[in-house]
mmCIF file with all atom_site columns, C-alpha atoms in Angstrom:
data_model
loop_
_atom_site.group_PDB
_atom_site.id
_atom_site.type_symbol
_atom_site.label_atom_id
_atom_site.label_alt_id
_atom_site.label_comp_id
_atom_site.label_asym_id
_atom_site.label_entity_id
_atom_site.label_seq_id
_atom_site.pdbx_PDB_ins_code
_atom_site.Cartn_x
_atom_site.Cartn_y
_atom_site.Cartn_z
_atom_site.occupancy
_atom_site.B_iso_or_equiv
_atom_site.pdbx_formal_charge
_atom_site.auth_seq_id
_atom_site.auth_comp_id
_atom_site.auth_asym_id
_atom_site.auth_atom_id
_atom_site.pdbx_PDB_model_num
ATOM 1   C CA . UNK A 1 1   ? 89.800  109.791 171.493 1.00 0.00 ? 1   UNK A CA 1
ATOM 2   C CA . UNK A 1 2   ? 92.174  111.391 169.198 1.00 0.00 ? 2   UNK A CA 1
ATOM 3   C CA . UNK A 1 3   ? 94.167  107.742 168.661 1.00 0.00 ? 3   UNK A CA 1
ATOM 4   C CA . UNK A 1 4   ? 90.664  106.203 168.096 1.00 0.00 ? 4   UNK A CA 1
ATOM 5   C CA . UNK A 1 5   ? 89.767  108.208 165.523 1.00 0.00 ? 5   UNK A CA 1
ATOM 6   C CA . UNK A 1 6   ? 93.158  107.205 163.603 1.00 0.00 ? 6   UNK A CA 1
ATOM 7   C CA . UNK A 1 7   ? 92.619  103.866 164.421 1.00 0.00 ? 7   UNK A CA 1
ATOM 8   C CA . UNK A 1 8   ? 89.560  104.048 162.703 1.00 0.00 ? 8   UNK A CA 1
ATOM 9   C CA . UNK A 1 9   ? 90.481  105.915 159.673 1.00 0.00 ? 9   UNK A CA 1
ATOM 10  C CA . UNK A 1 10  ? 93.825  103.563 159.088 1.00 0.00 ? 10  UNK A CA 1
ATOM 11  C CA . UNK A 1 11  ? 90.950  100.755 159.488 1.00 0.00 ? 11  UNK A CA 1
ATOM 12  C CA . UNK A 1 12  ? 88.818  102.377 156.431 1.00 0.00 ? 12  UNK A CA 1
ATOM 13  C CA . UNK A 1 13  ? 91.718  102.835 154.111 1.00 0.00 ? 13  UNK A CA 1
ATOM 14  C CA . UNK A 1 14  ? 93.096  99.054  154.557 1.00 0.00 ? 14  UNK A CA 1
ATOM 15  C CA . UNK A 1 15  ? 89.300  98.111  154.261 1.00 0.00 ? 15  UNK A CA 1
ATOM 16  C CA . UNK A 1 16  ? 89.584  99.756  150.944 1.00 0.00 ? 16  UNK A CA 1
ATOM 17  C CA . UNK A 1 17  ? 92.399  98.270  149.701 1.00 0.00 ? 17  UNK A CA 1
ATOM 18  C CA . UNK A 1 18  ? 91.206  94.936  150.290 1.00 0.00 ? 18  UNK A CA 1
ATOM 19  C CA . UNK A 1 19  ? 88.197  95.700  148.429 1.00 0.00 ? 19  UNK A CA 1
ATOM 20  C CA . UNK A 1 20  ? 89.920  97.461  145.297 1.00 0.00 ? 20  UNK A CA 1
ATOM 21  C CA . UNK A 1 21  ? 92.357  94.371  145.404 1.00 0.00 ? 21  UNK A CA 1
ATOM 22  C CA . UNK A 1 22  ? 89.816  91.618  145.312 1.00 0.00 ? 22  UNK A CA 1
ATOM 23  C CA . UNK A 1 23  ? 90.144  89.338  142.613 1.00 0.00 ? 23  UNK A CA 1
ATOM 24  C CA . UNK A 1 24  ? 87.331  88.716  140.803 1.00 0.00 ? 24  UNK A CA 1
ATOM 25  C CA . UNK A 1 25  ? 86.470  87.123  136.977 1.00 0.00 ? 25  UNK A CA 1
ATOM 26  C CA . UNK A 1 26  ? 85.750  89.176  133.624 1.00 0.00 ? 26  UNK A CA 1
ATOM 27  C CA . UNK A 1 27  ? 83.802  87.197  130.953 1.00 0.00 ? 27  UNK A CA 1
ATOM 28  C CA . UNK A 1 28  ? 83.213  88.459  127.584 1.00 0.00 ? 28  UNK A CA 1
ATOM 29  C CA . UNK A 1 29  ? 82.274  87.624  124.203 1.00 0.00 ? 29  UNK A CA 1
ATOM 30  C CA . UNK A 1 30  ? 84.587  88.565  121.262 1.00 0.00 ? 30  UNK A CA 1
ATOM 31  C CA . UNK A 1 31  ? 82.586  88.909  117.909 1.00 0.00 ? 31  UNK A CA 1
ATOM 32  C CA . UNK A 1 32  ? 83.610  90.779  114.381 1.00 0.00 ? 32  UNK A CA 1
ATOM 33  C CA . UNK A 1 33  ? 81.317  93.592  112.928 1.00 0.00 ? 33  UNK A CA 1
ATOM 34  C CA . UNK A 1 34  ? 79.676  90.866  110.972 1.00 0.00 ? 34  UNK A CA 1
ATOM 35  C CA . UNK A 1 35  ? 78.125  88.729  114.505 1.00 0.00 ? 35  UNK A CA 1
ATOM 36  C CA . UNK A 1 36  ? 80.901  85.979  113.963 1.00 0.00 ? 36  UNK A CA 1
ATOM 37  C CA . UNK A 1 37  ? 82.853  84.772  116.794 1.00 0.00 ? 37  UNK A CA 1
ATOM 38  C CA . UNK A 1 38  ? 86.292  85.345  117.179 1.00 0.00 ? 38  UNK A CA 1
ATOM 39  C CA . UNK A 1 39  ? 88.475  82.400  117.965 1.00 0.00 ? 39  UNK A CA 1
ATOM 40  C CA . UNK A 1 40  ? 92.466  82.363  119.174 1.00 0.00 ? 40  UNK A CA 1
ATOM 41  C CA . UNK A 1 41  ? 92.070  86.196  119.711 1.00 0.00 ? 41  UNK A CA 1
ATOM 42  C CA . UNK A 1 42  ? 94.638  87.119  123.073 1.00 0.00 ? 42  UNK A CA 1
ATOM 43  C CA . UNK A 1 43  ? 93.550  88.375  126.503 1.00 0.00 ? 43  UNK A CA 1
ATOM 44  C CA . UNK A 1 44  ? 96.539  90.354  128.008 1.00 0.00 ? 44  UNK A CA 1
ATOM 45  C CA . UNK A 1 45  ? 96.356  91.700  131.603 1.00 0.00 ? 45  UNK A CA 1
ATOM 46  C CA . UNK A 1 46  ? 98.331  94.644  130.978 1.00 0.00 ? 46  UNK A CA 1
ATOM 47  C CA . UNK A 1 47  ? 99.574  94.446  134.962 1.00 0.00 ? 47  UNK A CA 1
ATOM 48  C CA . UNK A 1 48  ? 100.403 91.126  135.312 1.00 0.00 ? 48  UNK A CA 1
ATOM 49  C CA . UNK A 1 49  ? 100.978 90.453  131.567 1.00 0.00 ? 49  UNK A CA 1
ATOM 50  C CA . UNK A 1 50  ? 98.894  86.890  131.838 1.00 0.00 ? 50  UNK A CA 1
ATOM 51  C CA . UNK A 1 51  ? 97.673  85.785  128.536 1.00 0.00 ? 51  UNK A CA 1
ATOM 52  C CA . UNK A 1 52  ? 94.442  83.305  127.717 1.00 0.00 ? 52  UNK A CA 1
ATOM 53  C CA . UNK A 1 53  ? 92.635  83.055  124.306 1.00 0.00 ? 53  UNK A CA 1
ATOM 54  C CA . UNK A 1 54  ? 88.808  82.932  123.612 1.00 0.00 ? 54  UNK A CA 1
ATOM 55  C CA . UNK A 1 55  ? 87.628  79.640  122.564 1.00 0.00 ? 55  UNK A CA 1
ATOM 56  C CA . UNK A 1 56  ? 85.925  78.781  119.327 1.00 0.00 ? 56  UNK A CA 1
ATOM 57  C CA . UNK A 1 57  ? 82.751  80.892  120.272 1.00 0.00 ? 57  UNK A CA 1
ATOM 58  C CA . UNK A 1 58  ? 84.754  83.895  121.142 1.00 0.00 ? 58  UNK A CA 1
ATOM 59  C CA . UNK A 1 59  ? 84.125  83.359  124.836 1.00 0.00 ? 59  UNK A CA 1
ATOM 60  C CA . UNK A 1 60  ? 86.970  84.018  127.504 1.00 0.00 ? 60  UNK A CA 1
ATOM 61  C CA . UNK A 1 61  ? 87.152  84.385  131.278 1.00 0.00 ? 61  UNK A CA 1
ATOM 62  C CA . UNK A 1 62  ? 90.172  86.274  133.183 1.00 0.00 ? 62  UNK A CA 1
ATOM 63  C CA . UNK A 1 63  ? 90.712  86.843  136.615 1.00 0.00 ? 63  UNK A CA 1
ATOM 64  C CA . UNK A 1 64  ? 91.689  90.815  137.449 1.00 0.00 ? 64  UNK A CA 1
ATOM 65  C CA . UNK A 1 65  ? 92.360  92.454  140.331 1.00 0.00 ? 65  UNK A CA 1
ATOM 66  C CA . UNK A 1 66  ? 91.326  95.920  141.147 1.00 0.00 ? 66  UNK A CA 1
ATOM 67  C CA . UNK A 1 67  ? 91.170  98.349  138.280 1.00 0.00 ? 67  UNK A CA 1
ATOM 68  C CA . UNK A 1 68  ? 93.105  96.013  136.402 1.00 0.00 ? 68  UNK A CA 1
ATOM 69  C CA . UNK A 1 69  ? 92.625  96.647  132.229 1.00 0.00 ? 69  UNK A CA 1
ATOM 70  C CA . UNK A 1 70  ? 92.782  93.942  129.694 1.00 0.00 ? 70  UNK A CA 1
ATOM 71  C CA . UNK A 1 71  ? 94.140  94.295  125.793 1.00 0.00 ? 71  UNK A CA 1
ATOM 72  C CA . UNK A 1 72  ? 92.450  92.582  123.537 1.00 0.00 ? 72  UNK A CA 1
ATOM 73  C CA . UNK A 1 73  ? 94.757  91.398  120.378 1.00 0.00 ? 73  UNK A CA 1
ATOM 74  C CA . UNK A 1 74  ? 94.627  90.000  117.435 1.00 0.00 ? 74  UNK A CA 1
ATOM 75  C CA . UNK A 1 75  ? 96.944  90.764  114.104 1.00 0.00 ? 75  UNK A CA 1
ATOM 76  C CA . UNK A 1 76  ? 94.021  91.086  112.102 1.00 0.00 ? 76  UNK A CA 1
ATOM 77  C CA . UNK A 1 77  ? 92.197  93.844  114.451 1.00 0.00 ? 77  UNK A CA 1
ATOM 78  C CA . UNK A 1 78  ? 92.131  96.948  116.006 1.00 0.00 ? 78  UNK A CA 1
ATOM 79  C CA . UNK A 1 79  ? 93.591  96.789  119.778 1.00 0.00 ? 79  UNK A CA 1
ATOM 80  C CA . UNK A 1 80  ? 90.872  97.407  122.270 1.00 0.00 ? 80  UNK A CA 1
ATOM 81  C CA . UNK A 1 81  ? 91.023  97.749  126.031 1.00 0.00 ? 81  UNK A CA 1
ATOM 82  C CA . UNK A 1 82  ? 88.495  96.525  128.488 1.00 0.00 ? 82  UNK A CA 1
ATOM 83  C CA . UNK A 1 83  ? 88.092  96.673  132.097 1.00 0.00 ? 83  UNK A CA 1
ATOM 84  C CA . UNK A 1 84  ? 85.922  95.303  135.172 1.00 0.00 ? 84  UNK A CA 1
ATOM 85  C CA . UNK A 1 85  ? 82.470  97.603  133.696 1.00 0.00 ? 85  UNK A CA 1
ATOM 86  C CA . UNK A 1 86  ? 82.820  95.403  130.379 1.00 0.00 ? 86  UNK A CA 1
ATOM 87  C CA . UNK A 1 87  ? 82.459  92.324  132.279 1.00 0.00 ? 87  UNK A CA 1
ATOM 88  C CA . UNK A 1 88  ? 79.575  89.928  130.657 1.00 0.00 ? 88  UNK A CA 1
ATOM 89  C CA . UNK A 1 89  ? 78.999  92.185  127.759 1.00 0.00 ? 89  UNK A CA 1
ATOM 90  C CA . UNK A 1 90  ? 79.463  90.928  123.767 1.00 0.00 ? 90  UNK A CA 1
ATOM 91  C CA . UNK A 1 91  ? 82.522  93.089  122.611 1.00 0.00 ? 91  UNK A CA 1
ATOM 92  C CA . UNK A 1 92  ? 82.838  93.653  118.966 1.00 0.00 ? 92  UNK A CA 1
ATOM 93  C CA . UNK A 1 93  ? 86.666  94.275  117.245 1.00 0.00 ? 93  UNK A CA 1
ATOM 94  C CA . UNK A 1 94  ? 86.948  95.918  113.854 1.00 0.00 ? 94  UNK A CA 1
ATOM 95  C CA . UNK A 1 95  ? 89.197  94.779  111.015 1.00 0.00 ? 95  UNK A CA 1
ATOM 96  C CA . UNK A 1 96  ? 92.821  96.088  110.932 1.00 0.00 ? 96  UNK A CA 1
ATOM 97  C CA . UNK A 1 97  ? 93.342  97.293  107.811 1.00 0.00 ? 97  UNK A CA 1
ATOM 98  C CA . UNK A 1 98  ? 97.317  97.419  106.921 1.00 0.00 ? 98  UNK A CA 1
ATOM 99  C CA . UNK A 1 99  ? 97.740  100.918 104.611 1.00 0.00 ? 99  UNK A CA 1
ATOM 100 C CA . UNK A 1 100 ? 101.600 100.256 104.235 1.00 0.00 ? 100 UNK A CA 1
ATOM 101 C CA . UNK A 1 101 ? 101.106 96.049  103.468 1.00 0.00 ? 101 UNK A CA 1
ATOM 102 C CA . UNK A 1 102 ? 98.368  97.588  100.742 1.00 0.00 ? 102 UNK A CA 1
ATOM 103 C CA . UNK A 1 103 ? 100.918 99.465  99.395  1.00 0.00 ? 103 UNK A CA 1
ATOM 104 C CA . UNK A 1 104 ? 103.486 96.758  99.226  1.00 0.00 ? 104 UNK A CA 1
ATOM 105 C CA . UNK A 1 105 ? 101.157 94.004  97.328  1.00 0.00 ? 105 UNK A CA 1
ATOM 106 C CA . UNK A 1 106 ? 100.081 96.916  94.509  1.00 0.00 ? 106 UNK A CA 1
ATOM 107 C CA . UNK A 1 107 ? 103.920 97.841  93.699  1.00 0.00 ? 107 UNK A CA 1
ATOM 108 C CA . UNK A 1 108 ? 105.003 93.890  93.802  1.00 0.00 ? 108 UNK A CA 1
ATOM 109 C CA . UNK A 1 109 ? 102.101 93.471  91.323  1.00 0.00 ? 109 UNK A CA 1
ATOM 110 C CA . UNK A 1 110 ? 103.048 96.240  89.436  1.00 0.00 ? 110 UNK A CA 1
ATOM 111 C CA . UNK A 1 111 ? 106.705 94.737  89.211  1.00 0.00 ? 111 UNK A CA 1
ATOM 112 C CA . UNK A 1 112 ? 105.330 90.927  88.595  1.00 0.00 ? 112 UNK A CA 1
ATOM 113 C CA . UNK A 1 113 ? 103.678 92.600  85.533  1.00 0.00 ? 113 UNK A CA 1
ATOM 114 C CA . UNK A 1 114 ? 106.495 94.869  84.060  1.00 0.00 ? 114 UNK A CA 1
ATOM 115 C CA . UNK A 1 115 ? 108.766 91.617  84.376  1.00 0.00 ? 115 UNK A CA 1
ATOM 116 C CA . UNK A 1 116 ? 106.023 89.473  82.670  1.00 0.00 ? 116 UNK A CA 1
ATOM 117 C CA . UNK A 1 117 ? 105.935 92.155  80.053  1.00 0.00 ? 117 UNK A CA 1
ATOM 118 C CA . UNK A 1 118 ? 109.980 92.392  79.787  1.00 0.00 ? 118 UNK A CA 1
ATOM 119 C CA . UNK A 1 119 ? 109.524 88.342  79.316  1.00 0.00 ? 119 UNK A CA 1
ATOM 120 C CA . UNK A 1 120 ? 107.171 88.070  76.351  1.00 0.00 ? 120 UNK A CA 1
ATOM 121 C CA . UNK A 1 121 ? 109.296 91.045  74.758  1.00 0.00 ? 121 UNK A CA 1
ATOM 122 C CA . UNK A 1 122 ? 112.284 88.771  74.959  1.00 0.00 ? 122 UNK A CA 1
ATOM 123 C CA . UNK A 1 123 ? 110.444 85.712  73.362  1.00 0.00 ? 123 UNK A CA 1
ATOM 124 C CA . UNK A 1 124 ? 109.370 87.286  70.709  1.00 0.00 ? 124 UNK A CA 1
ATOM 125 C CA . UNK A 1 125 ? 112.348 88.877  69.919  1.00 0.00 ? 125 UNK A CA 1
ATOM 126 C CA . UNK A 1 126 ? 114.129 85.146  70.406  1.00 0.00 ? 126 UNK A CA 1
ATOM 127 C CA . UNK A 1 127 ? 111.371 83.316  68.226  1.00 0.00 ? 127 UNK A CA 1
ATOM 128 C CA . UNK A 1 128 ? 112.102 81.974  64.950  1.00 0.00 ? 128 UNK A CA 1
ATOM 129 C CA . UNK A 1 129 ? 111.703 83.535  61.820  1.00 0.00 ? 129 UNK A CA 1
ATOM 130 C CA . UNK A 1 130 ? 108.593 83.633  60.355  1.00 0.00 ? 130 UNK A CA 1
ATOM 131 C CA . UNK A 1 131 ? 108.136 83.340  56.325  1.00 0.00 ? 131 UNK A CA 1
ATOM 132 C CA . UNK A 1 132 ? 105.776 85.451  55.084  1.00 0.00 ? 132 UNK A CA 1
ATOM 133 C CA . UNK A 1 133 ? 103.242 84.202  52.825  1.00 0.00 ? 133 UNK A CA 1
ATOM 134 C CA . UNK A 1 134 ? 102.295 85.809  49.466  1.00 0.00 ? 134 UNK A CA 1
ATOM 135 C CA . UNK A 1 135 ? 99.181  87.278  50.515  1.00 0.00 ? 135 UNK A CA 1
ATOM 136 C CA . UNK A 1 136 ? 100.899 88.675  53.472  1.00 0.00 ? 136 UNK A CA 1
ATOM 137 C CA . UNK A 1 137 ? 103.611 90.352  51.718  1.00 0.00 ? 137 UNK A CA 1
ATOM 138 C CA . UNK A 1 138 ? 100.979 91.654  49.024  1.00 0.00 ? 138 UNK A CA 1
ATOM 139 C CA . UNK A 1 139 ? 99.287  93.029  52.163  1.00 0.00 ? 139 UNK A CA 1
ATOM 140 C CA . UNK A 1 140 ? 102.137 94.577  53.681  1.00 0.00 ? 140 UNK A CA 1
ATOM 141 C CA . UNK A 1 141 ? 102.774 96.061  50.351  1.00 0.00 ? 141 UNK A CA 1
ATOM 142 C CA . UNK A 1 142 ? 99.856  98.045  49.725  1.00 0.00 ? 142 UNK A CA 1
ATOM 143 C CA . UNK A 1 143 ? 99.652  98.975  53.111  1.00 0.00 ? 143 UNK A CA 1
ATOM 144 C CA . UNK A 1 144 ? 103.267 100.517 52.602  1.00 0.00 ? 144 UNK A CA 1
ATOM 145 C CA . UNK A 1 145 ? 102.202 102.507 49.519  1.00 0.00 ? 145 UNK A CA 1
ATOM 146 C CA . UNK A 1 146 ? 98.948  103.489 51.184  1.00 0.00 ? 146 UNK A CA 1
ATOM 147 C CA . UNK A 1 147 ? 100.288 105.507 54.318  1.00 0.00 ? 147 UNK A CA 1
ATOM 148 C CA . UNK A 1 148 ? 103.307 106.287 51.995  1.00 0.00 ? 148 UNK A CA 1
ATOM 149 C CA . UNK A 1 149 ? 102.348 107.297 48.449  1.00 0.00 ? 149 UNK A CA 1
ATOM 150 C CA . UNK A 1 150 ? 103.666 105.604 45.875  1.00 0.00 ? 150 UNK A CA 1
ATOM 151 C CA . UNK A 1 151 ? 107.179 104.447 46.010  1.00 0.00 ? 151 UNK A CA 1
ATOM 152 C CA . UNK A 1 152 ? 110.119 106.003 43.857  1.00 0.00 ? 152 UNK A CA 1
ATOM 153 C CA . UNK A 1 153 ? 111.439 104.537 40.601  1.00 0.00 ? 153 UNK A CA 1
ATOM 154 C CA . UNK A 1 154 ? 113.560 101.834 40.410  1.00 0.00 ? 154 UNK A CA 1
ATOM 155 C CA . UNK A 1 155 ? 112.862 100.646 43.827  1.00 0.00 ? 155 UNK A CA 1
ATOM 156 C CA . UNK A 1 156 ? 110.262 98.423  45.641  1.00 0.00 ? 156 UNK A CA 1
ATOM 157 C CA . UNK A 1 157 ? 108.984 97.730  49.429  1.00 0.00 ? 157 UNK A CA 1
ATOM 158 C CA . UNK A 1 158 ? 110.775 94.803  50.763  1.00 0.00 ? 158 UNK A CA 1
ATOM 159 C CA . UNK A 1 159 ? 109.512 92.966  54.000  1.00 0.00 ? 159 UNK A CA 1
ATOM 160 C CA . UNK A 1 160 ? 111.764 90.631  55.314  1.00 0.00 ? 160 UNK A CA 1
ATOM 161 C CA . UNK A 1 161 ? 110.820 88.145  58.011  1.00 0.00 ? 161 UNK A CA 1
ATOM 162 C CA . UNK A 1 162 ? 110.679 89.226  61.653  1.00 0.00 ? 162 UNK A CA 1
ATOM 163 C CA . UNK A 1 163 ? 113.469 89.619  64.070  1.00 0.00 ? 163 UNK A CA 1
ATOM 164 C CA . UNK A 1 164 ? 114.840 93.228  64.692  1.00 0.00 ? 164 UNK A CA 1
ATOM 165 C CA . UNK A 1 165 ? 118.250 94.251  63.903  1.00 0.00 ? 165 UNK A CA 1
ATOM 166 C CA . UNK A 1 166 ? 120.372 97.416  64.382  1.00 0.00 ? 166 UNK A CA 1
ATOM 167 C CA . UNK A 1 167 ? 119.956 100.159 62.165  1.00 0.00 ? 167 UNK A CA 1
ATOM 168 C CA . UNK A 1 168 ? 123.624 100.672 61.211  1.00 0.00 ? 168 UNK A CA 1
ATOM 169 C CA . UNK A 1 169 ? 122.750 96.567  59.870  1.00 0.00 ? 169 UNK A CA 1
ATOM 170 C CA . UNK A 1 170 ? 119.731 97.504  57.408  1.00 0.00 ? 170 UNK A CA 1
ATOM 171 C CA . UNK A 1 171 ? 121.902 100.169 55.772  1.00 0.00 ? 171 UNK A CA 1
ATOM 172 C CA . UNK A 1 172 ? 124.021 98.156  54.940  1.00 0.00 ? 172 UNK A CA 1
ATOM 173 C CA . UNK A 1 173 ? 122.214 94.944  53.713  1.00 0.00 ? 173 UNK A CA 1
ATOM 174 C CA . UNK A 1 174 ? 120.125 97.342  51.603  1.00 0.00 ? 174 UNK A CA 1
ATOM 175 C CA . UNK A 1 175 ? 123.336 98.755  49.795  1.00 0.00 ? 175 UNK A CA 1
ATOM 176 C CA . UNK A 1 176 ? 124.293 97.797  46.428  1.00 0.00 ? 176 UNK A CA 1
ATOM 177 C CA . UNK A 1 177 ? 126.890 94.793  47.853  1.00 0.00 ? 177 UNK A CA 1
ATOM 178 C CA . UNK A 1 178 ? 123.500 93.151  49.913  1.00 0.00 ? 178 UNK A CA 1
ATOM 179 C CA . UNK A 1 179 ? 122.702 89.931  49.407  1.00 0.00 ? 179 UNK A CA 1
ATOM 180 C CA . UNK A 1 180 ? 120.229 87.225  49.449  1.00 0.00 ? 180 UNK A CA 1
ATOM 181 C CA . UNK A 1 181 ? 121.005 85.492  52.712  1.00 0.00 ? 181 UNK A CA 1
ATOM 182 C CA . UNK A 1 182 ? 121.959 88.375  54.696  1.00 0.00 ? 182 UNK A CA 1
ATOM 183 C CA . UNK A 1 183 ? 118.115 90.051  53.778  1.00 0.00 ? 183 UNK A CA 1
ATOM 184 C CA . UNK A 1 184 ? 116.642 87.508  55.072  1.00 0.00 ? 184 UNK A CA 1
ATOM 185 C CA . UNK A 1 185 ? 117.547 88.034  58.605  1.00 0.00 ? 185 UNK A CA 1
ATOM 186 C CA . UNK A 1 186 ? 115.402 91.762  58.483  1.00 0.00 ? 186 UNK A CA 1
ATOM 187 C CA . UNK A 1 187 ? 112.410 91.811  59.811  1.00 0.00 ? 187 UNK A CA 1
ATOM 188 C CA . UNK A 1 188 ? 108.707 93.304  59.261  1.00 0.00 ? 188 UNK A CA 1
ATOM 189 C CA . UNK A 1 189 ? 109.602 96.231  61.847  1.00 0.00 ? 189 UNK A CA 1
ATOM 190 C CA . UNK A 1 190 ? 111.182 98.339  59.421  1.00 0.00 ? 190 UNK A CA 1
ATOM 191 C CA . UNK A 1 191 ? 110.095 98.678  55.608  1.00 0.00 ? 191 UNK A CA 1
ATOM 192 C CA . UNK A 1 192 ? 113.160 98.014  53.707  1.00 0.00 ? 192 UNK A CA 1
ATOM 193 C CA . UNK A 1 193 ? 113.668 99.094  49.884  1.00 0.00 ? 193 UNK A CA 1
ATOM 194 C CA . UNK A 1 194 ? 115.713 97.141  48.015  1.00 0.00 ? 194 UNK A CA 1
ATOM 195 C CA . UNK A 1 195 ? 117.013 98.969  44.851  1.00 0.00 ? 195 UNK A CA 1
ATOM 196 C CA . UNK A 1 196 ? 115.517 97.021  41.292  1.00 0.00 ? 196 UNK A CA 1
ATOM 197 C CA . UNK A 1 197 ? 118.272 97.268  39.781  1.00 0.00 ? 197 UNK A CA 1
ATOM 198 C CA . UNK A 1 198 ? 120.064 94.523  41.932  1.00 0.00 ? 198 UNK A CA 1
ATOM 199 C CA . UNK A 1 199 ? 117.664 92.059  40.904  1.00 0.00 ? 199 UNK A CA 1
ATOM 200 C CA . UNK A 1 200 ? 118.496 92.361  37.546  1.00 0.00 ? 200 UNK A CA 1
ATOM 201 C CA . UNK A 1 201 ? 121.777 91.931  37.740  1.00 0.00 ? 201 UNK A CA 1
ATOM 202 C CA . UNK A 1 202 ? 121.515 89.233  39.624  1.00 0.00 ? 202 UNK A CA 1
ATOM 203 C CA . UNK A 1 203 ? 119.289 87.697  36.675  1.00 0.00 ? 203 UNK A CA 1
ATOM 204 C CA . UNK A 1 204 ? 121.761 89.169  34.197  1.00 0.00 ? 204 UNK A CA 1
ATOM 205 C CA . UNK A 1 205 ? 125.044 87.047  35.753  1.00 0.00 ? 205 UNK A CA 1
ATOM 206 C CA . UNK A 1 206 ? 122.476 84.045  35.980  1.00 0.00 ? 206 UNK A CA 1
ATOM 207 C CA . UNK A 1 207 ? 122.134 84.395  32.441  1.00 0.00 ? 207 UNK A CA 1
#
């Protein structure tokens, strides 16, 4: 009696097995929040590691066995595990949203506009000279005395055409050895004076 009744239990538990062990199919439909199919998305059997991929309508069909689970993947969503009690049902996968990638894009756009910046600062700084018109320097003259006062005597604003120089440069072409063709290299970002008296003796050895 007693070797019957372990007969019968040893019977139960390999009875059991074979049930838990049966292979059988999970089918599923893989959709996005938005009702749209999910195609190429990857059906891993996290035992066995066997891969398939749902079709174009997001459908799939894998064989487990026993309490076998199954990862859902995809690069552009959120991992999510099924198993046998998910079989049939339509599973939707949220959007995998990359914080660090986020990050990445803002600072290289950041960058690809301080460069672009640094750029235009250099063409303008290589571009030609530009030759101020009348009206222009009249302009630039009476806004000089208007956030300025008015000038001192003997001496009037001079605005040159436009490509910056070092300072230690302006002091010197505005001294009393300057010249003609060295003046013309200043430019309208600094509001030279050049001394009167210069210009008349320039007229005077003319003369």
């Amino acid at each position: 009696m007693r070797y019957f009744l372990i007969s019968i239990t040893l019977l139960m538990v390999i009875q059991g097995y074979s049930q838990t062990d049966k292979m059988t199919i999970l089918s599923g439909t893989i959709v996005d929040s938005d009702s749209v199919p999910v195609p190429d998305m990857a059906i891993i059997n996290t035992r066995t590691l066997n891969t398939i991929r749902t079709d174009e309508k997001g459908f799939f069909q894998a064989q487990v066995t026993g309490n076998d689970s199954l990862l859902i993947y995809h690069i552009a969503y959120k991992r999510l595990f099924i198993t046998k009690k998910d079989n049939g049902k339509l599973i939707i996968v949220e959007p995998e949203i990359n914080e660090i990638n986020q990050v990445d894009i803002t600072n290289n756009y950041k960058q690809e506009l301080k460069n672009l910046q640094e750029t235009v600062d250099e063409i303008k700084r290589a571009a030609p000279l530009k030759k101020l018109s009348k009206e222009e320097r009249k302009s630039l003259v009476t806004k000089f005395v208007e956030e300025n006062g008015s000038h001192n005597k003997g001496f009037s604003p001079f605005f040159g055409p436009t490509v910056a120089v070092p300072i230690g440069k302006i002091v010197q072409l505005t001294g009393l050895d300057a010249n003609k063709r060295q003046r013309k290299k200043l430019t309208s970002h600094y509001h030279l004076v050049k001394p009167s008296h210069i210009k008349k003796k320039n007229k005077i050895s003319k003369d």
